[in-house]
Coordinates of C-alpha atoms and ligand atoms in Angstrom, one line a residue:
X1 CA -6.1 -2.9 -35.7
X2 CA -4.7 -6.6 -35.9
X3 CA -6.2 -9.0 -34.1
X4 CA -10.1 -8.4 -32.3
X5 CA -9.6 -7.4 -28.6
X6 CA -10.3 -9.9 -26.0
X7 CA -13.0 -7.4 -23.6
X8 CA -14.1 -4.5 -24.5
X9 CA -16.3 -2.4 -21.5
X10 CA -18.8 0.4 -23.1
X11 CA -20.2 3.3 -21.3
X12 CA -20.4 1.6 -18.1
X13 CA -21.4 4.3 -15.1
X14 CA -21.7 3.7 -11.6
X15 CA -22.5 5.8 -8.8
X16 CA -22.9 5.8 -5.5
X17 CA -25.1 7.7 -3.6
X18 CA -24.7 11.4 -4.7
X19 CA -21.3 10.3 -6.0
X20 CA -20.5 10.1 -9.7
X21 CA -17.5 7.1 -9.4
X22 CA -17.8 6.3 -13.7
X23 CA -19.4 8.7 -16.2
X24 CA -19.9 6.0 -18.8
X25 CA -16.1 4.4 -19.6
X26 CA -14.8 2.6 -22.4
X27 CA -11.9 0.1 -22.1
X28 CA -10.7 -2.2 -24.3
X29 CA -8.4 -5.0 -23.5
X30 CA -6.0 -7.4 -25.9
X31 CA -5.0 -10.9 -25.7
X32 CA -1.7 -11.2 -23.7
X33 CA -1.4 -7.2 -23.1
X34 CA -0.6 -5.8 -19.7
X35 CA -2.8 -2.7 -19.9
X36 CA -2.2 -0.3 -17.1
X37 CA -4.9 1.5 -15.3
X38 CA -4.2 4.8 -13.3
X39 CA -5.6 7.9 -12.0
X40 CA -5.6 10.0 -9.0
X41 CA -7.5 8.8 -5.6
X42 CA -10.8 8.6 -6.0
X43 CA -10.7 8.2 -10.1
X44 CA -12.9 5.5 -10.3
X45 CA -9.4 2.4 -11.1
X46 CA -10.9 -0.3 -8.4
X47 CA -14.9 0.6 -9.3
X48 CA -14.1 -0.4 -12.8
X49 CA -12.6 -3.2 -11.9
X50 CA -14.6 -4.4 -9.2
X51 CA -17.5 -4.3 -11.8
X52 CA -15.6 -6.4 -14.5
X53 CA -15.2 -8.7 -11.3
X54 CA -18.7 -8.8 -10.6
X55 CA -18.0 -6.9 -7.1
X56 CA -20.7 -4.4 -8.2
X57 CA -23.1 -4.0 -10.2
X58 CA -23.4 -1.4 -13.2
X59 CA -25.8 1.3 -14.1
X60 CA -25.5 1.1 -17.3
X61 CA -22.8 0.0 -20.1
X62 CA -22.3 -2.9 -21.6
X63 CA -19.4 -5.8 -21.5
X64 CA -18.4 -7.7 -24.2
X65 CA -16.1 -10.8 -24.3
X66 CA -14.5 -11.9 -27.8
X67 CA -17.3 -9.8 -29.5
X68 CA -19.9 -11.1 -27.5
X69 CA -22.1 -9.5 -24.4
X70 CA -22.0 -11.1 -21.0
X71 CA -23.5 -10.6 -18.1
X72 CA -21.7 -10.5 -14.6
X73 CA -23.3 -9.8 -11.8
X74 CA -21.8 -12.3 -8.9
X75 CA -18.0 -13.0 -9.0
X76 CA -18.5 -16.4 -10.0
X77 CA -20.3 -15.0 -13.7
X78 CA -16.7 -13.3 -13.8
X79 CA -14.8 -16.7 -12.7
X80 CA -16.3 -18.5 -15.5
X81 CA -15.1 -16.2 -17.5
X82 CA -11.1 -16.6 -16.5
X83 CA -11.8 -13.0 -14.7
X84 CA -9.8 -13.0 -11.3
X85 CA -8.5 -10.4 -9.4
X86 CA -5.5 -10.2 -6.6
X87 CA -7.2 -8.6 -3.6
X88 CA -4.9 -6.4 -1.8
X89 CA -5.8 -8.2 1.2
X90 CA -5.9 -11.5 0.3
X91 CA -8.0 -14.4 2.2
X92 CA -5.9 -16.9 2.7
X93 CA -5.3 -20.3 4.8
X94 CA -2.5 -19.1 6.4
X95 CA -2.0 -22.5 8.5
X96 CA -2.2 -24.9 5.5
X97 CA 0.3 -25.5 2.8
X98 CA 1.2 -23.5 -0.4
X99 CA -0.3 -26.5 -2.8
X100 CA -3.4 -26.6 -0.6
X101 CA -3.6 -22.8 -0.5
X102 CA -3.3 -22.8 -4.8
X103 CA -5.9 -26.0 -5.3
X104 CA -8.5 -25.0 -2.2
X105 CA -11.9 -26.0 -3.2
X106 CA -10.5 -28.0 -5.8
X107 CA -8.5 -30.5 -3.9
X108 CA -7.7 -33.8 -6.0
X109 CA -9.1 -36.6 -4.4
X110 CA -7.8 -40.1 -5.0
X111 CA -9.5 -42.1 -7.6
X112 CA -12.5 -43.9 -6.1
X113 CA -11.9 -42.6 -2.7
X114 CA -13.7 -39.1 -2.6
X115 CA -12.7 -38.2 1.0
X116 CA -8.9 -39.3 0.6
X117 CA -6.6 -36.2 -0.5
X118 CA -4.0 -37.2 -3.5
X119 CA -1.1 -35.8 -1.6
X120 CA 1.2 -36.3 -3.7
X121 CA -0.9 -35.1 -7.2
X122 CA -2.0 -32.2 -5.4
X123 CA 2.0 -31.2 -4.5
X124 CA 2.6 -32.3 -8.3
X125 CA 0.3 -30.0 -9.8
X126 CA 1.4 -26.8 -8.1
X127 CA 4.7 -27.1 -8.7
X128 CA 3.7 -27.5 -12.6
X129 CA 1.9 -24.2 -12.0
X130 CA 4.5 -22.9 -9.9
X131 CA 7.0 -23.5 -12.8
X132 CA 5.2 -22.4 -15.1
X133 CA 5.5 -18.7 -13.5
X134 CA 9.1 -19.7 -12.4
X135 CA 8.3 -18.9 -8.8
X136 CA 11.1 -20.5 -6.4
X137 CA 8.7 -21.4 -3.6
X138 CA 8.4 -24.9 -2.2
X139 CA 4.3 -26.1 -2.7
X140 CA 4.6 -28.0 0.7
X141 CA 5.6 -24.9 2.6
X142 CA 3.1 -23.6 4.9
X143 CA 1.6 -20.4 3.5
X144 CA 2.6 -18.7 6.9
X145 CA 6.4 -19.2 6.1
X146 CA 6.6 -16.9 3.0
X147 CA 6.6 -13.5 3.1
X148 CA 3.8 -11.2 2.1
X149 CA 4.8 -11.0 -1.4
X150 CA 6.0 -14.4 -1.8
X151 CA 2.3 -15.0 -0.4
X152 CA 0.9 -12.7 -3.2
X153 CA 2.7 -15.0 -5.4
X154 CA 0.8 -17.9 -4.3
X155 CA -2.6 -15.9 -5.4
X156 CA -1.5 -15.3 -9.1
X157 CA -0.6 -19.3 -9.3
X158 CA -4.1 -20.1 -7.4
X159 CA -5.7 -18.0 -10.4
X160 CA -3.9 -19.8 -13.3
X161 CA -4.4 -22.8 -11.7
X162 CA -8.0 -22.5 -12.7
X163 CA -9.2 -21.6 -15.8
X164 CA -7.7 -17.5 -16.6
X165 CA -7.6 -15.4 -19.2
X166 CA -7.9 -11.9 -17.7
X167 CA -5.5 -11.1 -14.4
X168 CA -6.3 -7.7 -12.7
X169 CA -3.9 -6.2 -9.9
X170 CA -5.1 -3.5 -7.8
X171 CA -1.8 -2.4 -6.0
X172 CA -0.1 -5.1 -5.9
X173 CA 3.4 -3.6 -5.4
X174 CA 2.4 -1.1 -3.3
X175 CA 4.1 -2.6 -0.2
X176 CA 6.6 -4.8 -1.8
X177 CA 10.4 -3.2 -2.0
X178 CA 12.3 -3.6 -5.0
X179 CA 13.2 -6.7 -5.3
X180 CA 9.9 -8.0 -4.3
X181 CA 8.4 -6.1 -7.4
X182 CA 10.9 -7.4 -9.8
X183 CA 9.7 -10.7 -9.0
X184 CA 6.4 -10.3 -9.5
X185 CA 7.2 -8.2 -12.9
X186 CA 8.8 -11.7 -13.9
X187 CA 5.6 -13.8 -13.1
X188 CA 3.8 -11.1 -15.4
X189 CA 5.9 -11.6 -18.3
X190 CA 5.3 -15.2 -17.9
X191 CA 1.7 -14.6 -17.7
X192 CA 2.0 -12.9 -21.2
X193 CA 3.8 -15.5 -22.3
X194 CA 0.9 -18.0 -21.9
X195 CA -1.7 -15.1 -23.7
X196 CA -3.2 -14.2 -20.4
X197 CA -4.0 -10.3 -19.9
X198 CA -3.0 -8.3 -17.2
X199 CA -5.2 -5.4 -15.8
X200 CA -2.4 -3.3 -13.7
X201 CA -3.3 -0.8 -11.4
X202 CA -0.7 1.5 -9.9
X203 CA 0.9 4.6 -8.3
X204 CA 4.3 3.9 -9.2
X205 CA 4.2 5.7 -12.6
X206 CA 7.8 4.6 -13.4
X207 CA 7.1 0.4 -13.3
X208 CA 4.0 1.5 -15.3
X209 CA 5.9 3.1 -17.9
X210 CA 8.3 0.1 -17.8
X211 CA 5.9 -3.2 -17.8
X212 CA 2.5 -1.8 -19.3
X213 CA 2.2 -2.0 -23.2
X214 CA -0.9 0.5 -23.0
X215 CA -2.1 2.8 -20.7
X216 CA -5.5 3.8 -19.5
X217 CA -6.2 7.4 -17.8
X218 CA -8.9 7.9 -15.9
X219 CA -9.9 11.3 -14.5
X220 CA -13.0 12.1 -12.5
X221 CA -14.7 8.8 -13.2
X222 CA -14.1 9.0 -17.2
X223 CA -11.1 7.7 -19.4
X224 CA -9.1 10.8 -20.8
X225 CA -6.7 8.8 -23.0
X226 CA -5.3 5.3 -23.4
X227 CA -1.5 5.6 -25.1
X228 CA 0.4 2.5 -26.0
X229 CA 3.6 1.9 -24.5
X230 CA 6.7 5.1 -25.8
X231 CA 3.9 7.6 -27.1
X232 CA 3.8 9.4 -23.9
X233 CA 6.0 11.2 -21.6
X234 CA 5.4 10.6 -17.6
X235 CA 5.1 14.4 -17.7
X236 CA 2.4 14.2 -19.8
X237 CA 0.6 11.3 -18.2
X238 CA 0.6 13.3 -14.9
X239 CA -1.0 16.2 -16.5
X240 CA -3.5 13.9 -18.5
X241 CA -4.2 12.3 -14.8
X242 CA -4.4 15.4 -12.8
X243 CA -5.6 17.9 -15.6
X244 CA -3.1 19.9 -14.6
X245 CA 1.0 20.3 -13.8
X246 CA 2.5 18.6 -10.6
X247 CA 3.5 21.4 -8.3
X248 CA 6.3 19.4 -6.5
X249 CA 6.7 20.1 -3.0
X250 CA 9.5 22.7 -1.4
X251 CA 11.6 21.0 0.9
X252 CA 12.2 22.7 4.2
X253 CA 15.3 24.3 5.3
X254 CA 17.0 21.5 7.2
X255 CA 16.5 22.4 11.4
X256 CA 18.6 21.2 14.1
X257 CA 16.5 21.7 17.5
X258 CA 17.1 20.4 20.8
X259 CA 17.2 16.6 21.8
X260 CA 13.3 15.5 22.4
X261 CA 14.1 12.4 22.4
X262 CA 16.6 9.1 22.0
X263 CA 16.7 5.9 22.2
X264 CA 19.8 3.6 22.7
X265 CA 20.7 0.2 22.2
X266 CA 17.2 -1.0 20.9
X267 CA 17.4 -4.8 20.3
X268 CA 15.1 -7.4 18.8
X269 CA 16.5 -10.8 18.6
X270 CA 18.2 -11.8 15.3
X271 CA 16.8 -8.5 13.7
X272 CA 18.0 -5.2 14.9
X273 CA 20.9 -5.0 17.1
X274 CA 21.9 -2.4 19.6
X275 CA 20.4 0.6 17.5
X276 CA 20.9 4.2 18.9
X277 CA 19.6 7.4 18.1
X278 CA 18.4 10.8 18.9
X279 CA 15.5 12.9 17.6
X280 CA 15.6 16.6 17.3
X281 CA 13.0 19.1 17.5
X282 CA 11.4 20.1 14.4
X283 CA 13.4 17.5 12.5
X284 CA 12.4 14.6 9.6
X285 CA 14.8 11.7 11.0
X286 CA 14.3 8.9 8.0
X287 CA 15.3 5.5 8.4
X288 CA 16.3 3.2 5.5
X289 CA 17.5 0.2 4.1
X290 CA 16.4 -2.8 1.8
X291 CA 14.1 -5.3 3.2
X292 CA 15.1 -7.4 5.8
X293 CA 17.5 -4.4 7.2
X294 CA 15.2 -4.7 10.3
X295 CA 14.0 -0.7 10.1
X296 CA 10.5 -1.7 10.2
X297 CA 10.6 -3.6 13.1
X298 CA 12.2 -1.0 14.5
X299 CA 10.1 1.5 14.2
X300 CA 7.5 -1.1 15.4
X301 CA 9.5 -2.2 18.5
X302 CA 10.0 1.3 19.5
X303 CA 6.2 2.2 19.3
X304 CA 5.7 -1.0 21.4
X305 CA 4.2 -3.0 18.6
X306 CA 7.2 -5.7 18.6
X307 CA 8.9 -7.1 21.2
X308 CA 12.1 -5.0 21.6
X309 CA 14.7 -4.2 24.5
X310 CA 16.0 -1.1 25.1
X311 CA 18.0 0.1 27.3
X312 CA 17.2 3.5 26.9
X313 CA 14.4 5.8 26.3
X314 CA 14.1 9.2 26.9
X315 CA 11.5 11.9 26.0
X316 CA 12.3 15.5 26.4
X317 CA 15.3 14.8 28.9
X318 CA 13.1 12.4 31.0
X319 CA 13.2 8.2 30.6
X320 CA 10.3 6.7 29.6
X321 CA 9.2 3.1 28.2
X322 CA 6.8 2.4 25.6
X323 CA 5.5 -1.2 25.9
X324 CA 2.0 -0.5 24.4
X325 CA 0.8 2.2 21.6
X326 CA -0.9 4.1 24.5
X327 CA 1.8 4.9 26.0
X328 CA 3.3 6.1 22.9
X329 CA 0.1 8.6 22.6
X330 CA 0.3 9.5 26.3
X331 CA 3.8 10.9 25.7
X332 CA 2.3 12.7 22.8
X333 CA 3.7 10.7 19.9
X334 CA 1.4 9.0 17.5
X335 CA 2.4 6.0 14.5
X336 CA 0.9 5.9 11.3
X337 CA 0.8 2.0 10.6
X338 CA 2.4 0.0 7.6
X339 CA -1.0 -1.9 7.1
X340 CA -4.2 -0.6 6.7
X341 CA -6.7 -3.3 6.4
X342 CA -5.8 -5.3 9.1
X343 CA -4.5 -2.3 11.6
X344 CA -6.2 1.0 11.7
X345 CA -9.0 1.0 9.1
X346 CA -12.3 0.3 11.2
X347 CA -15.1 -0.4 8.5
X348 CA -18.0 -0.6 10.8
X349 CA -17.4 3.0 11.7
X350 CA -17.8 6.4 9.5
X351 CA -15.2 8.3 8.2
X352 CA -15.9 11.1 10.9
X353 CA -15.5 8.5 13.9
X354 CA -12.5 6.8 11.8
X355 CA -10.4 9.9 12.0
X356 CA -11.3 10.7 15.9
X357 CA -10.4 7.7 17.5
X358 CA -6.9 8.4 18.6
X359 CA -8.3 12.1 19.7
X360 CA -11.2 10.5 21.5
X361 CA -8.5 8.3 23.5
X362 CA -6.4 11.4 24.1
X363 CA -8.9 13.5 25.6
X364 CA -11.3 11.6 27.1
X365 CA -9.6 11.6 31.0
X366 CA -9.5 15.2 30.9
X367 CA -12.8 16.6 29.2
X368 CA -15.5 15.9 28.7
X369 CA -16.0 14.7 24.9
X370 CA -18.0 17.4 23.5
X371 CA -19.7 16.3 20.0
X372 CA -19.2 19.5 18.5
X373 CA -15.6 20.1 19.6
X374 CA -15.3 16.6 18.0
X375 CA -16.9 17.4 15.2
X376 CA -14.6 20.4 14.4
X377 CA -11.5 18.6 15.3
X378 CA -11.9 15.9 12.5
X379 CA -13.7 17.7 9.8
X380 CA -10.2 20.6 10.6
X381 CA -8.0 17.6 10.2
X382 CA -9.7 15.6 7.2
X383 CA -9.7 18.8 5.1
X384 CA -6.1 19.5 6.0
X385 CA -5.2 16.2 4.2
X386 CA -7.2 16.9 1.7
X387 CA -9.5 14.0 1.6
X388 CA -12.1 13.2 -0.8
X389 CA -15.3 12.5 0.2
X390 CA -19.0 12.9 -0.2
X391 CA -19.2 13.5 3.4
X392 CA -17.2 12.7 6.8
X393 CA -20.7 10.8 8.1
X394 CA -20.7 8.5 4.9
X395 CA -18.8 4.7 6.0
X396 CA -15.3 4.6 5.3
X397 CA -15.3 1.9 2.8
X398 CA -16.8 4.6 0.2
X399 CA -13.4 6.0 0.4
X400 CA -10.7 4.8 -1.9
X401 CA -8.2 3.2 -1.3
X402 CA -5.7 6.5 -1.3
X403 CA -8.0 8.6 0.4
X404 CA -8.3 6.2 3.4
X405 CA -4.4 6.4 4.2
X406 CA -5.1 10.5 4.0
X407 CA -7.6 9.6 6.3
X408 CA -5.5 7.8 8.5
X409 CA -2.9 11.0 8.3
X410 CA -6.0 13.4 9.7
X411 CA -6.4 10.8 12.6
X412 CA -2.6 11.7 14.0
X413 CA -2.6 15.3 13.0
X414 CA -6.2 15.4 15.3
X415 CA -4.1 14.6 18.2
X416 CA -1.4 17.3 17.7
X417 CA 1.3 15.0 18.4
X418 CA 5.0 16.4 19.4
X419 CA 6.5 13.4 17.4
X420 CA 5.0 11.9 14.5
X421 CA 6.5 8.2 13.3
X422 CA 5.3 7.3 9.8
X423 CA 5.7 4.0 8.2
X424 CA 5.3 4.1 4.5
X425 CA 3.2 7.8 4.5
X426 CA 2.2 7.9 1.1
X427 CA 1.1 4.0 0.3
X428 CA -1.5 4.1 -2.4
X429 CA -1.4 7.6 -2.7
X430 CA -1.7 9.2 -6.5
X431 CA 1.2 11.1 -7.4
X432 CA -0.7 14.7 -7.3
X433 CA -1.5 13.7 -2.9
X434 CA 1.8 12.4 -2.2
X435 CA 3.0 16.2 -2.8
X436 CA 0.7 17.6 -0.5
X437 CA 1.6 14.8 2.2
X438 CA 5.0 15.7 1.6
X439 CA 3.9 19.0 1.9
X440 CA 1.8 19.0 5.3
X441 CA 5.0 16.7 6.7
X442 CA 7.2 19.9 6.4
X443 CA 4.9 22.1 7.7
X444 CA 4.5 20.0 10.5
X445 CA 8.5 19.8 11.0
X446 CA 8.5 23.7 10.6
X447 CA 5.5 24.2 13.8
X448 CA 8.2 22.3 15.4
X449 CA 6.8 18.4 15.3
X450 CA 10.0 15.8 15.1
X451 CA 9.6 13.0 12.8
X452 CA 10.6 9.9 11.9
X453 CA 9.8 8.3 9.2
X454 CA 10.4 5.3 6.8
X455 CA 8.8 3.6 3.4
X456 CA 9.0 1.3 1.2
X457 CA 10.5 3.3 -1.6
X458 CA 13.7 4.6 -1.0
X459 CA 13.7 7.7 -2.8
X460 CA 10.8 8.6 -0.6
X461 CA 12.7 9.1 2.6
X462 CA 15.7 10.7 1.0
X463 CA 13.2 13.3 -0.5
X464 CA 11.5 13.9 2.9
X465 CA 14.2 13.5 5.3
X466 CA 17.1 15.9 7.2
X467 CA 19.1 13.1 8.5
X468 CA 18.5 9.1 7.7
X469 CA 20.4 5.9 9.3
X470 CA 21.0 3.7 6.7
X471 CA 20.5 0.0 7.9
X472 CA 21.9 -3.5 6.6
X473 CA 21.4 -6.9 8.7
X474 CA 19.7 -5.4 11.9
X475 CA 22.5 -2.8 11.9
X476 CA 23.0 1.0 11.8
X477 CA 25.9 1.1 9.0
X478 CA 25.6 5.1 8.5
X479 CA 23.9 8.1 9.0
X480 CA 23.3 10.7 6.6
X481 CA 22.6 14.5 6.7
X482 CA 21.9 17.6 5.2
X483 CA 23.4 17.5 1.3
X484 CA 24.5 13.8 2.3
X485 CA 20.9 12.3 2.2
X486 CA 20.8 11.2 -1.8
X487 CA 19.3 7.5 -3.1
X488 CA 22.5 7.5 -4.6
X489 CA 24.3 7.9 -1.2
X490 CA 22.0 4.8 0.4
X491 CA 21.9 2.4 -2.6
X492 CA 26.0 2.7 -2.4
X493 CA 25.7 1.9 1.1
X494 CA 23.6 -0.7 0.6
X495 CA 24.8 -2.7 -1.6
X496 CA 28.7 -1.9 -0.2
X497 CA 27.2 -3.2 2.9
X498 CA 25.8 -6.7 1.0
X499 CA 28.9 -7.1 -1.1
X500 CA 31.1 -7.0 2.3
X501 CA 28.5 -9.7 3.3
X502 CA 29.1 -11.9 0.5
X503 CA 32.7 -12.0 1.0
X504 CA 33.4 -12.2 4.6
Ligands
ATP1 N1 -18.6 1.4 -1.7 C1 -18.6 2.7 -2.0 N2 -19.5 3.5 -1.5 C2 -19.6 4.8 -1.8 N3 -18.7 5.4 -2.6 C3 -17.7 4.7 -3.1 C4 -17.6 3.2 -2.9 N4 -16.6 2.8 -3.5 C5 -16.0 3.8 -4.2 N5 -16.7 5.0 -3.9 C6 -16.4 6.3 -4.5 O1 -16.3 6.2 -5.9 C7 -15.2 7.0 -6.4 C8 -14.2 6.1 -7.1 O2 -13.5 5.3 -6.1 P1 -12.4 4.2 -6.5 O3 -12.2 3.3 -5.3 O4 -12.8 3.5 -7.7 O5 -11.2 5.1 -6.8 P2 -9.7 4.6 -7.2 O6 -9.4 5.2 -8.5 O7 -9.5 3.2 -7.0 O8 -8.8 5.4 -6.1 P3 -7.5 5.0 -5.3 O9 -6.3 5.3 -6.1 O10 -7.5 5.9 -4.1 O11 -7.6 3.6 -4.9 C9 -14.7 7.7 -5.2 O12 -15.3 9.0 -5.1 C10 -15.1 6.9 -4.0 O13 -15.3 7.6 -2.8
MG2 MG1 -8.4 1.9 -5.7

């Protein structure tokens, strides 16, 4: 093989407790080579990568860079070694400017005056790294201003800033939309460009296929395969990744219940206007568009999570108003949130008292809470989702990443809601799970639960759903049922919709 690779990882196991999370992996990485990583839930992707980043210690197994051993054992070993990683959920100074965001700890002071900030250096110097990764942003924007990805952005020009050779992405595209991920495909190239490698873990087995130039399986804590970029089918990666055939889910026949519930003329200012619609029993009610078409907020405005007017609400024929989550759960619907770190994940608590919480809030006035009936609940609802763990008492940070959002799907099922509103189900989820959510969503439409749903991926809610609106601008442009609902059908709408835009 030309050219000597730039790490190379041997044997390295980890566990964890009772848990086996690597069983002694090789991986090998090039000079300017994005080298995907991927592998169901609970594989062993972010432990592997959290040890090259000094996150956790090893076992055992060795590290080598250019040839030679090194030791990491604090993240700063692994920043000297142009090792850096693009936390999901990223720590940020959300307040302060881009430039102070990409240089902080390393602000340039003017010459002989330690405590005076070179302003104008400091904006200089990010937009040199900023070009260099041809990101459009402005370096004296405040951080808060851009949007999530845009902010992501700003992470992978804070690592080259310093010195980088090795760039590891654990999800990164996991809530951006389309256009977001092109974008951040772009910077990657340029990363190449400039010789630095790129460790990318995903879900999305199609970007993989398309940006990676090898790709790493790992199965069970050990590597079953690496195959450069053309020498393998996604077929075959699935089976390599699940050790066996995907069983795709059967769609449901498409119901049409009664009414249980509608809203009209839902309003929030200068996103969503004078949205309408009704909810039928037993039904998956999908709502689409690209971003910026206002559907999140919504869904979030409805479930009392953004301010929103309506002038209408009515659940099974009676009016109602949801100004709070609790009164959503009161009415008997629950809302599976968008973020997980920052909205429904508590750390502190285990996995057992992770999944109960909406349950313990939805019984608590009328029984009293027995620990056993509690018990049952969960553990019923965590194995319904299938989730992976060594046990429902261990914390839920030994979960991974794609086992916590099943997690999160046990906490709504607990409750035995009438209507279920899902924003991006399957986030993080490996392609084998996402099946068996889309499975236990029909089931749940066929006992009669109504549903409404939306993601970031397109083709996800036209798989899942009866009937979807399609939104453009905060508006409702179309709604599609039965044989209509296609990603075909939507994109045309779509981009009909932004043409027409354009032009008037
Ligand atoms: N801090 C921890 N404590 C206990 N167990 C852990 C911890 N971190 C990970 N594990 C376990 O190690 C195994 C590998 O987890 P890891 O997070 O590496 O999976 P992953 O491949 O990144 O999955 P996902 O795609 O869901 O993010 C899992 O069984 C997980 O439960
Ligand atoms: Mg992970």
């Amino acid at each position: 093989m030309a050219g000597e690779a730039l790490l190379r990882m041997r044997e390295v196991r980890k566990t964890f407790g009772g848990t086996v999370a690597l069983s002694g992996v090789d991986f090998d990485l090039n000079p300017g080579e994005v080298h995907a990583i991927i592998g169901e839930n609970g594989a062993g992707k972010s432990t592997l990568m959290k040890i090259l980043c000094g996150v956790y210690p090893m076992d055992g197994g060795s590290i080598l860079v250019e040839g030679e051993p090194v030791r990491i054992q604090l993240p700063k070993d692994a920043l000297a070694l142009g090792i850096n990683m693009i936390h999901q959920e990223f720590a940020n100074f959300s307040k302060l400017s881009v430039a102070e965001n990409v240089f902080v700890g390393r602000l340039p002071r003017k010459a002989g005056f330690p405590l005076a900030l070179d302003s104008r250096d400091l904006l200089l110097r990010t937009a040199e790294v900023l070009g260099r990764l041809r990101l459009p942003i402005d370096p004296g924007a405040r951080l808060d201003s851009l949007s999530v990805a845009q902010q992501q952005l700003v992470e992978v020009a804070k690592a080259l800033s310093a010195n980088l050779r090795i760039l590891i992405m654990d999800e990164a595209t996991s809530s951006l939309n389309l256009r977001e991920s092109e974008q951040l495909f772009a910077t990657i190239e340029a990363l190449k460009v400039e010789g630095i490698s790129v460790v990318y873990i995903s879900h999305r087995l199609k970007e993989v296929m398309d940006i990676a130039d090898r790709i790493t399986v790992l199965r069970d804590g050990a590597n079953v395969g690496t195959f450069p970029r053309g020498h393998i089918e996604e077929a075959a990666i699935i089976e390599a990744m699940l050790g066996r055939r995907l069983r795709a889910a059967v769609k449901k026949a498409a119901t049409r219940g009664p009414t249980v519930f509608s809203v009209t003329g839902l309003s929030i200012p200068g996103k969503v206007r004078n949205l309408s619609f009704e909810l039928h029993r037993g039904e998956i009610l999908g709502i689409t568009g690209l971003s910026g078409s206002g559907k999140e907020l919504a869904i979030r405005g409805l479930y009392g999570l953004w301010p929103s007017r309506i002038e209408r609400m009515e659940c099974n024929g009676e009016q109602v108003s949801i100004s709070h989550p609790s009164d959503g759960l009161s009415l008997g619907i629950t809302y599976l949130a968008e973020e997980r770190k920052n909205m429904s994940v508590f750390p502190q608590l285990t996995i057992r008292e992770n999944a109960s919480v909406l349950w313990m809030r939805s019984v608590w006035r009328r029984f009293v809470v027995s620990r056993r009936r509690e018990r049952e609940a969960s553990l019923q609802s965590l194995r319904r989702v299938n989730v992976k763990m060594a046990g429902a008492e261990s914390p839920v940070d030994s979960l991974s990443g794609g086992n916590q959002q099943k997690m999160l799907l046990a906490r709504l099922l607990m409750v035995q809601p009438e209507i279920v509103i899902l924003n991006d189900p399957t986030r993080g989820v490996d392609v084998g799970s996402k099946q068996e959510i889309y499975q236990i969503i029909y089931q749940l439409a066929r006992e009669g639960v109504s549903i409404i749903m939306t993601s970031s991926e397109i083709p996800e809610v036209t798989a899942l759903a009866d009937r979807v609106i399609v939104m453009s601008k905060g508006h409702k442009i179309a709604e599609l049922s039965d044989a209509e609902v296609t990603t075909d059908n939507v994109l045309a709408l779509v981009t009909q919709a932004a043409a027409a835009d354009e032009h008037g």
